[in-house]
Amino acid sequence: MNETLHSLPKIELHRHLEGSWRLDTLRDVAFDFCLPIDNYELETLRPFVQIMPDEPHTMERFLGKFRYLRQFFRSETVIKRVAYEAVADAAADNVRYMELRFTPQALNNILHCSYLSVVQWMCEATQQAAADHGIQVRLIVSMNRHEAVSIGEEVLEAALYCRAKGVVAIDLAGQETGFPCLPFQAIFQRAKAEGLFVTVHAGEWAGAESVRDAVELLGADRIGHGIRVLEDPALVETLSQRGTTFEVCPTSNYHSGIVTALRDHPLPAMRDSGLRTTINTDDPLISNISLTDQLAHAVEHLGYSLAQIKAAQIAAAQAVFLPPADRDVLVSQFETWMA
């Protein structure tokens, strides 16, 4: 089954650059910039950036990996290398189309350059990697709801400037609990008016009301995670009829403590309730998985058949952030491949 899933053409709609490092690249950056860590061995670095087998699964530990990783974004060269390698790794896993998201503030935590520079570097590196490795890549630019709205306004300006270079959408991420999306409404309304798509992290750390707000207040075309939507059957019915796509990341939800075991993940219930669901990695480094691994987990722990895995790829193709004509071509390609 693993060989079959690896050879299967795939689509990734929810992958964060910040969680997509290679361990050896982290080691190289630590050495080049003389970062104050105990030593530069891979196994020394691993527990700081990856969920370990005996590690408690909590939100704080999961987010702590990102805080540690922020110190490694030290230069334009580093950012471009990580972006290039993230695309190359996806292509090696037979991902044919990927929407890679990144948070300019996280990449700019040490550099303190313009957000536009960060977005332009991402565009340049991912375009080159896509051309070199035969994969389609588009970019989603994220902002955090627990950070200043003014950051989001600057990030949107950079995203709009780079629309012709591969940026297709903006995303609201960050801490749901205690940080409603309403302050960002004007930003997301403008983004949609200017032709960008919208995806929002919701229903991950907070309940179904967070999903409702993402759709009603921010105009979300897709929902990142969204697994707590099942708490509101009326909302499930509404979003099922509307065809809202959910970017579900089961292993990430398990590692962050949202579900207690992979077998308890609500993805099958979401699918069976009529919601359009896709399967994604979220953070390959932190969860130590590829998209092939994630699909294998869906088969092993969630009872997915190969036909259901293929249906999820078609659902992903139907939900990509491309113009209708380009999306239709991609859907047709995947329907042929899945057949």
GROMACS .gro file of C-alpha atoms in nm:
model
  339
    1MET     CA    1   0.000   0.000   0.000
    2ASN     CA    2   0.280   0.244   0.083
    3GLU     CA    3   0.435   0.189  -0.260
    4THR     CA    4   0.097   0.245  -0.423
    5LEU     CA    5   0.037   0.565  -0.225
    6HIS     CA    6   0.385   0.696  -0.303
    7SER     CA    7   0.335   0.642  -0.676
    8LEU     CA    8  -0.008   0.806  -0.664
    9PRO     CA    9  -0.009   1.168  -0.795
   10LYS     CA   10  -0.103   1.389  -0.502
   11ILE     CA   11  -0.215   1.738  -0.405
   12GLU     CA   12  -0.112   1.923  -0.088
   13LEU     CA   13  -0.328   2.219   0.014
   14HIS     CA   14  -0.206   2.277   0.370
   15ARG     CA   15   0.168   2.278   0.433
   16HIS     CA   16   0.360   2.542   0.629
   17LEU     CA   17   0.708   2.638   0.515
   18GLU     CA   18   0.810   2.696   0.877
   19GLY     CA   19   0.745   2.329   0.953
   20SER     CA   20   0.906   2.195   0.635
   21TRP     CA   21   1.279   2.223   0.708
   22ARG     CA   22   1.525   1.943   0.643
   23LEU     CA   23   1.716   1.849   0.955
   24ASP     CA   24   2.051   1.871   0.779
   25THR     CA   25   1.965   2.223   0.661
   26LEU     CA   26   1.899   2.323   1.022
   27ARG     CA   27   2.239   2.183   1.115
   28ASP     CA   28   2.409   2.376   0.836
   29VAL     CA   29   2.243   2.704   0.938
   30ALA     CA   30   2.330   2.647   1.304
   31PHE     CA   31   2.694   2.593   1.208
   32ASP     CA   32   2.713   2.881   0.958
   33PHE     CA   33   2.565   3.134   1.202
   34CYS     CA   34   2.724   2.991   1.517
   35LEU     CA   35   2.389   2.948   1.689
   36PRO     CA   36   2.417   2.881   2.065
   37ILE     CA   37   2.310   2.516   2.076
   38ASP     CA   38   2.479   2.226   2.250
   39ASN     CA   39   2.621   2.075   1.931
   40TYR     CA   40   2.539   2.049   1.566
   41GLU     CA   41   2.444   1.681   1.550
   42LEU     CA   42   2.113   1.594   1.385
   43GLU     CA   43   1.991   1.388   1.678
   44THR     CA   44   2.064   1.676   1.914
   45LEU     CA   45   1.850   1.909   1.705
   46ARG     CA   46   1.566   1.664   1.645
   47PRO     CA   47   1.385   1.685   1.984
   48PHE     CA   48   1.367   2.063   1.959
   49VAL     CA   49   1.193   2.062   1.620
   50GLN     CA   50   1.009   1.732   1.601
   51ILE     CA   51   0.747   1.553   1.809
   52MET     CA   52   0.925   1.259   1.970
   53PRO     CA   53   0.765   0.917   2.034
   54ASP     CA   54   0.763   0.956   2.414
   55GLU     CA   55   0.675   1.326   2.417
   56PRO     CA   56   0.340   1.447   2.560
   57HIS     CA   57   0.106   1.576   2.292
   58THR     CA   58   0.010   1.927   2.396
   59MET     CA   59  -0.050   2.255   2.218
   60GLU     CA   60   0.236   2.421   2.408
   61ARG     CA   61   0.492   2.159   2.307
   62PHE     CA   62   0.372   2.160   1.948
   63LEU     CA   63   0.390   2.539   1.914
   64GLY     CA   64   0.723   2.539   2.096
   65LYS     CA   65   0.879   2.368   1.794
   66PHE     CA   66   0.785   2.670   1.580
   67ARG     CA   67   0.928   2.912   1.833
   68TYR     CA   68   1.258   2.724   1.823
   69LEU     CA   69   1.262   2.718   1.443
   70ARG     CA   70   1.217   3.095   1.412
   71GLN     CA   71   1.578   3.153   1.518
   72PHE     CA   72   1.705   2.977   1.205
   73PHE     CA   73   1.565   3.221   0.948
   74ARG     CA   74   1.885   3.423   0.934
   75SER     CA   75   1.919   3.548   0.577
   76GLU     CA   76   1.769   3.571   0.231
   77THR     CA   77   1.981   3.272   0.132
   78VAL     CA   78   1.843   3.061   0.416
   79ILE     CA   79   1.481   3.146   0.336
   80LYS     CA   80   1.531   3.066  -0.031
   81ARG     CA   81   1.705   2.738   0.050
   82VAL     CA   82   1.427   2.620   0.282
   83ALA     CA   83   1.161   2.718   0.028
   84TYR     CA   84   1.341   2.544  -0.258
   85GLU     CA   85   1.394   2.226  -0.057
   86ALA     CA   86   1.031   2.218   0.061
   87VAL     CA   87   0.917   2.213  -0.300
   88ALA     CA   88   1.180   1.957  -0.400
   89ASP     CA   89   1.078   1.727  -0.114
   90ALA     CA   90   0.711   1.747  -0.213
   91ALA     CA   91   0.797   1.665  -0.574
   92ALA     CA   92   1.004   1.365  -0.461
   93ASP     CA   93   0.689   1.240  -0.284
   94ASN     CA   94   0.501   1.263  -0.616
   95VAL     CA   95   0.303   1.570  -0.512
   96ARG     CA   96   0.204   1.725  -0.844
   97TYR     CA   97   0.040   2.042  -0.711
   98MET     CA   98   0.108   2.219  -0.380
   99GLU     CA   99  -0.003   2.536  -0.213
  100LEU     CA  100   0.274   2.623   0.028
  101ARG     CA  101   0.191   2.875   0.299
  102PHE     CA  102   0.426   3.087   0.505
  103THR     CA  103   0.407   3.366   0.763
  104PRO     CA  104   0.630   3.662   0.669
  105GLN     CA  105   0.649   3.778   1.030
  106ALA     CA  106   0.787   3.440   1.138
  107LEU     CA  107   1.050   3.445   0.864
  108ASN     CA  108   1.133   3.806   0.948
  109ASN     CA  109   1.162   3.766   1.323
  110ILE     CA  110   1.540   3.827   1.316
  111LEU     CA  111   1.604   3.991   0.979
  112HIS     CA  112   1.362   4.283   1.031
  113CYS     CA  113   1.345   4.355   0.660
  114SER     CA  114   1.031   4.442   0.464
  115TYR     CA  115   0.757   4.183   0.432
  116LEU     CA  116   0.763   4.246   0.059
  117SER     CA  117   1.123   4.128   0.043
  118VAL     CA  118   1.033   3.805   0.223
  119VAL     CA  119   0.739   3.736  -0.010
  120GLN     CA  120   0.950   3.809  -0.318
  121TRP     CA  121   1.223   3.571  -0.201
  122MET     CA  122   0.963   3.300  -0.150
  123CYS     CA  123   0.822   3.356  -0.498
  124GLU     CA  124   1.165   3.339  -0.660
  125ALA     CA  125   1.275   3.023  -0.480
  126THR     CA  126   0.952   2.828  -0.523
  127GLN     CA  127   0.920   2.919  -0.891
  128GLN     CA  128   1.272   2.795  -0.956
  129ALA     CA  129   1.213   2.475  -0.761
  130ALA     CA  130   0.884   2.412  -0.940
  131ALA     CA  131   1.052   2.448  -1.278
  132ASP     CA  132   1.342   2.223  -1.175
  133HIS     CA  133   1.126   1.946  -1.028
  134GLY     CA  134   0.814   1.939  -1.243
  135ILE     CA  135   0.556   2.042  -0.986
  136GLN     CA  136   0.299   2.321  -0.979
  137VAL     CA  137   0.335   2.549  -0.675
  138ARG     CA  138   0.128   2.841  -0.554
  139LEU     CA  139   0.181   3.045  -0.237
  140ILE     CA  140  -0.051   3.136   0.050
  141VAL     CA  141   0.062   3.426   0.268
  142SER     CA  142  -0.033   3.395   0.636
  143MET     CA  143  -0.080   3.634   0.924
  144ASN     CA  144  -0.138   3.548   1.291
  145ARG     CA  145  -0.455   3.649   1.471
  146HIS     CA  146  -0.264   3.690   1.799
  147GLU     CA  147  -0.033   3.951   1.640
  148ALA     CA  148  -0.108   4.312   1.548
  149VAL     CA  149  -0.362   4.387   1.278
  150SER     CA  150  -0.110   4.636   1.137
  151ILE     CA  151   0.119   4.342   1.055
  152GLY     CA  152  -0.165   4.184   0.862
  153GLU     CA  153  -0.221   4.503   0.666
  154GLU     CA  154   0.144   4.513   0.558
  155VAL     CA  155   0.141   4.143   0.474
  156LEU     CA  156  -0.164   4.190   0.252
  157GLU     CA  157   0.010   4.469   0.061
  158ALA     CA  158   0.306   4.238  -0.007
  159ALA     CA  159   0.075   3.955  -0.113
  160LEU     CA  160  -0.115   4.178  -0.353
  161TYR     CA  161   0.209   4.306  -0.506
  162CYS     CA  162   0.320   3.947  -0.577
  163ARG     CA  163  -0.002   3.813  -0.728
  164ALA     CA  164   0.163   3.770  -1.066
  165LYS     CA  165   0.452   3.578  -0.908
  166GLY     CA  166   0.255   3.289  -0.758
  167VAL     CA  167   0.070   3.429  -0.456
  168VAL     CA  168  -0.294   3.318  -0.474
  169ALA     CA  169  -0.437   3.357  -0.124
  170ILE     CA  170  -0.404   3.487   0.229
  171ASP     CA  171  -0.452   3.292   0.550
  172LEU     CA  172  -0.529   3.371   0.912
  173ALA     CA  173  -0.345   3.140   1.152
  174GLY     CA  174  -0.228   3.162   1.512
  175GLN     CA  175  -0.396   3.121   1.849
  176GLU     CA  176  -0.771   3.087   1.811
  177THR     CA  177  -0.863   3.092   2.178
  178GLY     CA  178  -0.897   3.450   2.296
  179PHE     CA  179  -0.819   3.599   1.955
  180PRO     CA  180  -1.132   3.631   1.739
  181CYS     CA  181  -1.101   3.694   1.368
  182LEU     CA  182  -1.323   4.003   1.361
  183PRO     CA  183  -1.035   4.259   1.386
  184PHE     CA  184  -0.901   4.121   1.055
  185GLN     CA  185  -1.231   4.146   0.868
  186ALA     CA  186  -1.141   4.454   0.665
  187ILE     CA  187  -0.811   4.298   0.554
  188PHE     CA  188  -0.981   3.985   0.425
  189GLN     CA  189  -1.265   4.174   0.261
  190ARG     CA  190  -1.011   4.378   0.068
  191ALA     CA  191  -0.814   4.066  -0.027
  192LYS     CA  192  -1.124   3.908  -0.180
  193ALA     CA  193  -1.218   4.229  -0.356
  194GLU     CA  194  -0.869   4.235  -0.508
  195GLY     CA  195  -0.902   3.877  -0.635
  196LEU     CA  196  -0.713   3.676  -0.373
  197PHE     CA  197  -0.860   3.357  -0.228
  198VAL     CA  198  -0.906   3.315   0.147
  199THR     CA  199  -0.832   3.024   0.377
  200VAL     CA  200  -0.858   3.046   0.756
  201HIS     CA  201  -0.733   2.826   1.039
  202ALA     CA  202  -1.049   2.761   1.242
  203GLY     CA  203  -1.212   2.489   1.445
  204GLU     CA  204  -0.873   2.359   1.552
  205TRP     CA  205  -0.808   2.512   1.896
  206ALA     CA  206  -1.156   2.668   1.924
  207GLY     CA  207  -1.504   2.532   1.858
  208ALA     CA  208  -1.747   2.538   1.569
  209GLU     CA  209  -1.821   2.906   1.621
  210SER     CA  210  -1.468   2.980   1.501
  211VAL     CA  211  -1.547   2.805   1.173
  212ARG     CA  212  -1.871   3.002   1.138
  213ASP     CA  213  -1.685   3.330   1.194
  214ALA     CA  214  -1.420   3.236   0.939
  215VAL     CA  215  -1.688   3.182   0.676
  216GLU     CA  216  -1.930   3.461   0.765
  217LEU     CA  217  -1.687   3.736   0.872
  218LEU     CA  218  -1.379   3.665   0.660
  219GLY     CA  219  -1.540   3.497   0.361
  220ALA     CA  220  -1.323   3.185   0.386
  221ASP     CA  221  -1.317   2.977   0.069
  222ARG     CA  222  -1.150   2.694   0.260
  223ILE     CA  223  -1.102   2.607   0.627
  224GLY     CA  224  -0.769   2.494   0.769
  225HIS     CA  225  -0.829   2.197   1.001
  226GLY     CA  226  -1.189   2.274   1.104
  227ILE     CA  227  -1.238   1.942   1.282
  228ARG     CA  228  -1.459   2.090   1.555
  229VAL     CA  229  -1.720   2.193   1.300
  230LEU     CA  230  -1.901   1.870   1.391
  231GLU     CA  231  -2.007   2.036   1.718
  232ASP     CA  232  -2.267   2.233   1.517
  233PRO     CA  233  -2.480   2.006   1.294
  234ALA     CA  234  -2.659   2.304   1.138
  235LEU     CA  235  -2.325   2.454   1.034
  236VAL     CA  236  -2.214   2.118   0.894
  237GLU     CA  237  -2.527   2.110   0.679
  238THR     CA  238  -2.472   2.466   0.559
  239LEU     CA  239  -2.108   2.413   0.467
  240SER     CA  240  -2.181   2.078   0.308
  241GLN     CA  241  -2.437   2.240   0.078
  242ARG     CA  242  -2.201   2.529   0.008
  243GLY     CA  243  -1.915   2.293  -0.078
  244THR     CA  244  -1.665   2.455   0.159
  245THR     CA  245  -1.341   2.256   0.156
  246PHE     CA  246  -1.166   2.149   0.476
  247GLU     CA  247  -0.787   2.113   0.477
  248VAL     CA  248  -0.758   1.833   0.733
  249CYS     CA  249  -0.423   1.734   0.888
  250PRO     CA  250  -0.482   1.427   1.110
  251THR     CA  251  -0.131   1.360   1.238
  252SER     CA  252  -0.080   1.725   1.325
  253ASN     CA  253  -0.407   1.724   1.522
  254TYR     CA  254  -0.286   1.418   1.710
  255HIS     CA  255   0.056   1.563   1.783
  256SER     CA  256  -0.089   1.891   1.907
  257GLY     CA  257  -0.322   1.711   2.148
  258ILE     CA  258  -0.649   1.801   1.979
  259VAL     CA  259  -0.731   1.432   1.938
  260THR     CA  260  -0.605   1.167   2.177
  261ALA     CA  261  -0.534   0.901   1.913
  262LEU     CA  262  -0.522   0.887   1.535
  263ARG     CA  263  -0.802   0.630   1.530
  264ASP     CA  264  -1.025   0.885   1.709
  265HIS     CA  265  -0.977   1.156   1.448
  266PRO     CA  266  -1.309   1.291   1.314
  267LEU     CA  267  -1.200   1.300   0.949
  268PRO     CA  268  -1.417   0.999   0.849
  269ALA     CA  269  -1.717   1.153   1.027
  270MET     CA  270  -1.657   1.483   0.847
  271ARG     CA  271  -1.641   1.303   0.513
  272ASP     CA  272  -1.949   1.093   0.585
  273SER     CA  273  -2.147   1.402   0.691
  274GLY     CA  274  -2.109   1.541   0.340
  275LEU     CA  275  -1.828   1.787   0.403
  276ARG     CA  276  -1.564   1.820   0.131
  277THR     CA  277  -1.245   1.703   0.298
  278THR     CA  278  -0.883   1.686   0.187
  279ILE     CA  279  -0.584   1.522   0.356
  280ASN     CA  280  -0.266   1.720   0.423
  281THR     CA  281   0.059   1.715   0.621
  282ASP     CA  282   0.062   2.060   0.790
  283ASP     CA  283   0.428   2.035   0.902
  284PRO     CA  284   0.641   1.751   0.758
  285LEU     CA  285   0.942   1.816   0.983
  286ILE     CA  286   0.752   1.858   1.309
  287SER     CA  287   0.536   1.549   1.253
  288ASN     CA  288   0.812   1.358   1.069
  289ILE     CA  289   0.579   1.266   0.781
  290SER     CA  290   0.541   1.300   0.409
  291LEU     CA  291   0.204   1.324   0.234
  292THR     CA  292   0.243   0.956   0.145
  293ASP     CA  293   0.286   0.881   0.516
  294GLN     CA  294  -0.023   1.084   0.599
  295LEU     CA  295  -0.232   0.896   0.344
  296ALA     CA  296  -0.099   0.566   0.480
  297HIS     CA  297  -0.208   0.673   0.829
  298ALA     CA  298  -0.555   0.742   0.690
  299VAL     CA  299  -0.568   0.387   0.555
  300GLU     CA  300  -0.423   0.222   0.866
  301HIS     CA  301  -0.591   0.420   1.142
  302LEU     CA  302  -0.901   0.576   0.985
  303GLY     CA  303  -1.019   0.294   0.762
  304TYR     CA  304  -0.975   0.474   0.430
  305SER     CA  305  -0.986   0.261   0.117
  306LEU     CA  306  -0.769   0.337  -0.184
  307ALA     CA  307  -1.082   0.459  -0.363
  308GLN     CA  308  -1.148   0.706  -0.080
  309ILE     CA  309  -0.786   0.825  -0.091
  310LYS     CA  310  -0.827   0.889  -0.463
  311ALA     CA  311  -1.156   1.071  -0.403
  312ALA     CA  312  -0.975   1.300  -0.158
  313GLN     CA  313  -0.724   1.389  -0.431
  314ILE     CA  314  -1.008   1.479  -0.668
  315ALA     CA  315  -1.168   1.689  -0.394
  316ALA     CA  316  -0.837   1.869  -0.346
  317ALA     CA  317  -0.808   1.935  -0.720
  318GLN     CA  318  -1.158   2.085  -0.720
  319ALA     CA  319  -1.060   2.319  -0.437
  320VAL     CA  320  -0.726   2.456  -0.558
  321PHE     CA  321  -0.681   2.831  -0.565
  322LEU     CA  322  -0.651   2.866  -0.943
  323PRO     CA  323  -0.860   3.044  -1.206
  324PRO     CA  324  -1.155   2.825  -1.315
  325ALA     CA  325  -1.003   2.723  -1.649
  326ASP     CA  326  -0.671   2.619  -1.489
  327ARG     CA  327  -0.854   2.439  -1.209
  328ASP     CA  328  -1.063   2.245  -1.459
  329VAL     CA  329  -0.747   2.131  -1.638
  330LEU     CA  330  -0.598   2.010  -1.309
  331VAL     CA  331  -0.919   1.830  -1.214
  332SER     CA  332  -0.923   1.656  -1.551
  333GLN     CA  333  -0.561   1.550  -1.508
  334PHE     CA  334  -0.628   1.402  -1.165
  335GLU     CA  335  -0.946   1.229  -1.274
  336THR     CA  336  -0.742   1.059  -1.546
  337TRP     CA  337  -0.461   0.968  -1.307
  338MET     CA  338  -0.697   0.837  -1.039
  339ALA     CA  339  -0.879   0.622  -1.296
   0.00000   0.00000   0.00000
